[in-house]
Short mmCIF file of C-alpha atoms in Angstrom, two decimals:
data_model
loop_
_atom_site.label_atom_id
_atom_site.label_comp_id
_atom_site.label_asym_id
_atom_site.label_seq_id
_atom_site.Cartn_x
_atom_site.Cartn_y
_atom_site.Cartn_z
CA ALA A 1 -6.25 10.81 12.08
CA GLN A 2 -3.29 8.65 11.92
CA THR A 3 -0.06 9.60 9.89
CA VAL A 4 3.05 7.49 9.05
CA THR A 5 6.56 8.92 8.98
CA GLN A 6 9.45 7.16 7.16
CA SER A 7 12.28 10.35 7.08
CA GLN A 8 14.59 8.41 5.14
CA PRO A 9 13.58 8.98 1.67
CA GLU A 10 16.76 6.81 0.53
CA MET A 11 19.37 4.85 1.66
CA SER A 12 22.03 2.84 0.68
CA VAL A 13 24.11 -0.86 1.94
CA GLN A 14 26.28 -2.89 0.87
CA GLU A 15 25.98 -6.78 -0.68
CA ALA A 16 25.64 -8.64 2.84
CA GLU A 17 25.64 -6.04 5.47
CA THR A 18 22.59 -5.15 7.49
CA VAL A 19 20.38 -2.09 6.89
CA THR A 20 17.21 -0.80 9.62
CA LEU A 21 14.82 1.43 8.11
CA SER A 22 12.95 3.87 10.02
CA CYS A 23 9.24 4.05 10.72
CA THR A 24 7.33 6.21 13.35
CA TYR A 25 3.86 6.82 13.32
CA ASP A 26 1.04 8.47 15.09
CA THR A 27 -2.20 7.36 17.04
CA SER A 28 -4.24 7.16 19.69
CA GLU A 29 -5.21 4.24 19.20
CA SER A 30 -4.31 1.55 21.32
CA ASP A 31 -5.07 -1.25 19.02
CA TYR A 32 -3.62 -1.91 15.81
CA TYR A 33 -1.19 -3.54 12.66
CA LEU A 34 1.71 -2.23 10.83
CA PHE A 35 3.60 -3.29 8.41
CA TRP A 36 6.06 -2.93 5.47
CA TYR A 37 5.38 -3.47 1.81
CA LYS A 38 8.62 -3.76 -0.39
CA GLN A 39 8.26 -2.52 -3.90
CA PRO A 40 10.68 -3.47 -6.46
CA PRO A 41 11.34 -1.55 -9.84
CA SER A 42 8.53 -4.11 -11.18
CA ARG A 43 6.07 -1.98 -9.55
CA GLN A 44 3.89 -4.77 -7.40
CA MET A 45 3.42 -4.08 -4.26
CA ILE A 46 4.64 -7.23 -1.55
CA LEU A 47 3.90 -7.28 1.90
CA VAL A 48 7.03 -7.93 3.92
CA ILE A 49 6.17 -8.20 7.40
CA ARG A 50 3.21 -7.23 9.69
CA GLN A 51 3.09 -7.06 13.46
CA GLU A 52 0.17 -6.90 15.72
CA ALA A 53 0.35 -3.88 18.54
CA TYR A 54 -0.84 -6.26 21.15
CA LYS A 55 2.21 -8.27 20.78
CA GLN A 56 5.23 -7.93 22.15
CA GLN A 57 7.44 -9.64 20.57
CA ASN A 58 8.97 -8.38 17.10
CA ALA A 59 8.16 -9.95 14.17
CA THR A 60 10.72 -12.39 11.92
CA GLU A 61 10.27 -13.80 8.62
CA ASN A 62 13.90 -14.71 7.50
CA ARG A 63 16.12 -11.87 6.66
CA PHE A 64 13.58 -9.52 7.88
CA SER A 65 12.88 -8.50 11.57
CA VAL A 66 11.08 -5.81 12.94
CA ASN A 67 11.81 -3.48 15.76
CA PHE A 68 8.35 -2.74 17.50
CA GLN A 69 8.71 0.36 20.11
CA LYS A 70 4.84 1.12 20.77
CA ALA A 71 5.50 3.90 23.93
CA ALA A 72 7.66 5.73 21.12
CA LYS A 73 5.23 4.44 18.58
CA SER A 74 8.15 3.27 16.20
CA PHE A 75 8.52 0.36 14.38
CA SER A 76 12.26 -0.20 12.29
CA LEU A 77 12.85 -2.75 9.56
CA LYS A 78 15.89 -4.51 9.86
CA ILE A 79 17.23 -6.67 6.97
CA SER A 80 20.45 -8.49 7.32
CA ASP A 81 22.47 -9.76 5.56
CA SER A 82 21.48 -7.57 2.09
CA GLN A 83 20.99 -9.06 -1.29
CA LEU A 84 20.76 -7.15 -4.24
CA GLY A 85 17.27 -8.30 -4.66
CA ASP A 86 16.09 -6.32 -1.61
CA ALA A 87 16.52 -2.83 -3.52
CA ALA A 88 13.58 -1.23 -3.32
CA MET A 89 10.97 0.95 -1.99
CA TYR A 90 9.60 0.07 1.12
CA PHE A 91 6.47 1.24 2.68
CA CYS A 92 5.48 1.20 5.84
CA ALA A 93 1.93 0.73 6.68
CA TYR A 94 -0.81 1.20 9.66
CA ARG A 95 -4.49 0.02 10.24
CA SER A 96 -6.39 0.46 12.73
CA ALA A 97 -7.67 -2.99 14.21
CA PHE A 98 -11.29 -0.91 14.01
CA GLY A 99 -10.73 -0.26 10.40
CA GLN A 100 -9.83 -1.94 7.15
CA ASN A 101 -8.55 0.79 5.24
CA PHE A 102 -4.34 1.08 5.20
CA VAL A 103 -2.44 4.73 5.86
CA PHE A 104 1.38 4.47 4.31
CA GLY A 105 3.92 6.12 4.99
CA PRO A 106 5.84 7.75 2.04
CA GLY A 107 8.60 5.15 1.47
CA THR A 108 12.05 4.75 1.46
CA ARG A 109 13.92 3.97 -1.59
CA LEU A 110 17.20 1.53 -0.46
CA SER A 111 19.40 0.65 -3.01
CA VAL A 112 21.81 -2.12 -2.22
CA LEU A 113 25.37 -1.79 -3.33
CA PRO A 114 28.18 -5.18 -5.45
CA ASP B 1 -5.09 -19.25 -8.22
CA ALA B 2 -6.85 -15.78 -7.23
CA GLU B 3 -5.96 -12.84 -8.25
CA ILE B 4 -6.29 -9.19 -8.74
CA THR B 5 -5.52 -7.32 -12.23
CA GLN B 6 -5.99 -3.94 -13.36
CA SER B 7 -6.31 -2.95 -16.75
CA PRO B 8 -5.38 -1.20 -18.71
CA ARG B 9 -1.29 -1.47 -17.51
CA HIS B 10 -0.74 1.83 -19.17
CA LYS B 11 -2.69 5.31 -20.58
CA ILE B 12 -2.20 8.15 -21.92
CA THR B 13 -5.64 10.46 -21.98
CA GLU B 14 -5.86 14.23 -22.76
CA THR B 15 -7.36 16.63 -19.89
CA GLY B 16 -10.96 16.86 -19.60
CA ARG B 17 -11.25 13.53 -21.42
CA GLN B 18 -13.68 10.76 -18.64
CA VAL B 19 -11.46 7.74 -18.26
CA THR B 20 -11.82 4.55 -16.77
CA LEU B 21 -9.47 2.56 -14.70
CA ALA B 22 -10.47 -1.18 -14.47
CA CYS B 23 -10.15 -3.58 -10.90
CA HIS B 24 -11.21 -7.29 -10.75
CA GLN B 25 -10.14 -9.40 -7.72
CA THR B 26 -10.85 -13.28 -7.48
CA TRP B 27 -9.96 -13.68 -4.35
CA ASN B 28 -13.78 -12.66 -3.36
CA HIS B 29 -12.91 -10.31 -0.95
CA ASN B 30 -15.44 -7.85 0.42
CA ASN B 31 -12.79 -4.79 1.15
CA MET B 32 -11.80 -3.19 -1.82
CA PHE B 33 -9.28 -0.16 -2.32
CA TRP B 34 -8.26 2.81 -4.88
CA TYR B 35 -4.68 4.36 -4.31
CA ARG B 36 -2.65 6.64 -6.28
CA GLN B 37 0.95 6.89 -5.74
CA ASP B 38 2.66 9.70 -6.31
CA LEU B 39 7.02 10.05 -5.68
CA GLY B 40 7.03 12.25 -1.64
CA HIS B 41 3.35 10.85 -0.88
CA GLY B 42 3.60 7.14 -0.89
CA LEU B 43 0.32 5.51 -1.11
CA ARG B 44 -2.93 7.66 -1.28
CA LEU B 45 -6.28 6.29 -0.23
CA ILE B 46 -8.84 7.59 -2.99
CA HIS B 47 -12.04 5.39 -2.24
CA TYR B 48 -12.84 1.91 -1.34
CA SER B 49 -15.77 -0.17 -0.31
CA TYR B 50 -17.23 -2.61 1.94
CA GLY B 51 -19.03 -4.75 -0.32
CA VAL B 52 -21.22 -4.47 -2.77
CA GLN B 53 -22.89 -0.96 -3.32
CA ASP B 54 -21.24 0.06 -1.11
CA THR B 55 -18.32 2.89 -1.46
CA ASN B 56 -16.66 5.26 0.36
CA LYS B 57 -14.27 8.66 -0.14
CA GLY B 58 -10.70 8.63 1.02
CA GLU B 59 -8.38 11.09 1.29
CA VAL B 60 -7.83 12.40 -2.28
CA SER B 61 -11.04 11.54 -3.12
CA ASP B 62 -11.66 14.96 -5.93
CA GLY B 63 -12.42 14.23 -9.46
CA TYR B 64 -12.82 10.75 -8.68
CA SER B 65 -15.17 8.08 -8.60
CA VAL B 66 -16.19 4.29 -7.89
CA SER B 67 -19.10 2.04 -7.91
CA ARG B 68 -19.33 -0.97 -7.07
CA SER B 69 -21.91 -3.74 -8.95
CA ASN B 70 -20.79 -6.94 -7.76
CA THR B 71 -17.88 -8.22 -5.48
CA GLU B 72 -15.03 -8.93 -8.38
CA ASP B 73 -14.88 -5.48 -9.64
CA LEU B 74 -14.15 -1.76 -8.77
CA PRO B 75 -13.80 0.51 -11.19
CA LEU B 76 -12.29 4.38 -11.02
CA THR B 77 -13.43 7.03 -12.64
CA LEU B 78 -12.14 10.16 -13.90
CA GLU B 79 -14.75 12.27 -15.10
CA SER B 80 -12.96 15.13 -16.66
CA ALA B 81 -8.86 14.34 -16.39
CA ALA B 82 -6.90 16.48 -15.33
CA SER B 83 -3.05 16.59 -15.50
CA SER B 84 -2.90 16.66 -11.73
CA GLN B 85 -4.17 13.50 -12.00
CA THR B 86 -1.43 11.48 -13.49
CA SER B 87 -0.32 8.84 -11.86
CA VAL B 88 -0.05 5.26 -10.64
CA TYR B 89 -3.38 4.11 -9.65
CA PHE B 90 -3.22 1.01 -7.50
CA CYS B 91 -6.07 -1.08 -6.81
CA ALA B 92 -6.21 -3.79 -3.25
CA SER B 93 -8.42 -6.00 -1.72
CA SER B 94 -8.55 -8.13 1.42
CA GLU B 95 -10.79 -10.08 3.55
CA SER B 96 -12.72 -8.76 6.16
CA GLY B 97 -10.68 -9.60 9.63
CA LYS B 98 -7.32 -10.46 7.72
CA ASN B 99 -4.93 -8.32 8.06
CA GLU B 100 -3.70 -7.81 4.72
CA GLN B 101 -4.21 -6.33 1.70
CA PHE B 102 -3.47 -7.68 -1.76
CA PHE B 103 -1.92 -5.53 -4.46
CA GLY B 104 -3.24 -5.12 -8.06
CA PRO B 105 0.72 -4.68 -10.31
CA GLY B 106 -1.17 -1.07 -10.87
CA THR B 107 -1.46 1.33 -13.75
CA ARG B 108 0.64 4.44 -14.95
CA LEU B 109 -1.65 7.20 -15.96
CA THR B 110 -0.51 9.89 -17.93
CA VAL B 111 -2.98 13.10 -18.67
CA LEU B 112 -1.59 15.76 -21.08
#
């Protein structure tokens, strides 16, 4: 079974600075998808960014980018120019290309300091 | 706009009572999921459905049941609520072949 690990329960960053959240996963599959979801205090789960394992190019969405290292099974999220609104729980998630179910990591709580 | 809703948003109940949490989506998605969120565990899959009349057990299904009689709804029932089932519950849906899951706003359930 696949597992997702986020080794940083909590992180903090100064406003306008850059922060990187770590995620590693364990799978024997070669084709899969990876996601970062954001959960602000409202509890709503919001998709931040997705990566297809067959794509070598790292995904980017505005200030959010990933560093996808397939051989190392690592999928970190970089947030540039951090804003107060980025403060939230961030979950890394895995989905096999052959199924519909997600496996989530335990989450990293990000605080943004003014 | 299409959406996914959950009700109630908050629920307090007593141990041993039956509780049903509703989930309704207007995306017309085939796939629907129930998760529970607990500190240190992230979201764990309770049950899921890939279509009408299809239901499957997830990682933490003991004490829970679901039924899927139409595309839009997947109610989650706690047959006899226990204090260990105090949690925040999320419903999600996705379209087959597509990547993303769309989440409801969550239900906070407290079992006293």
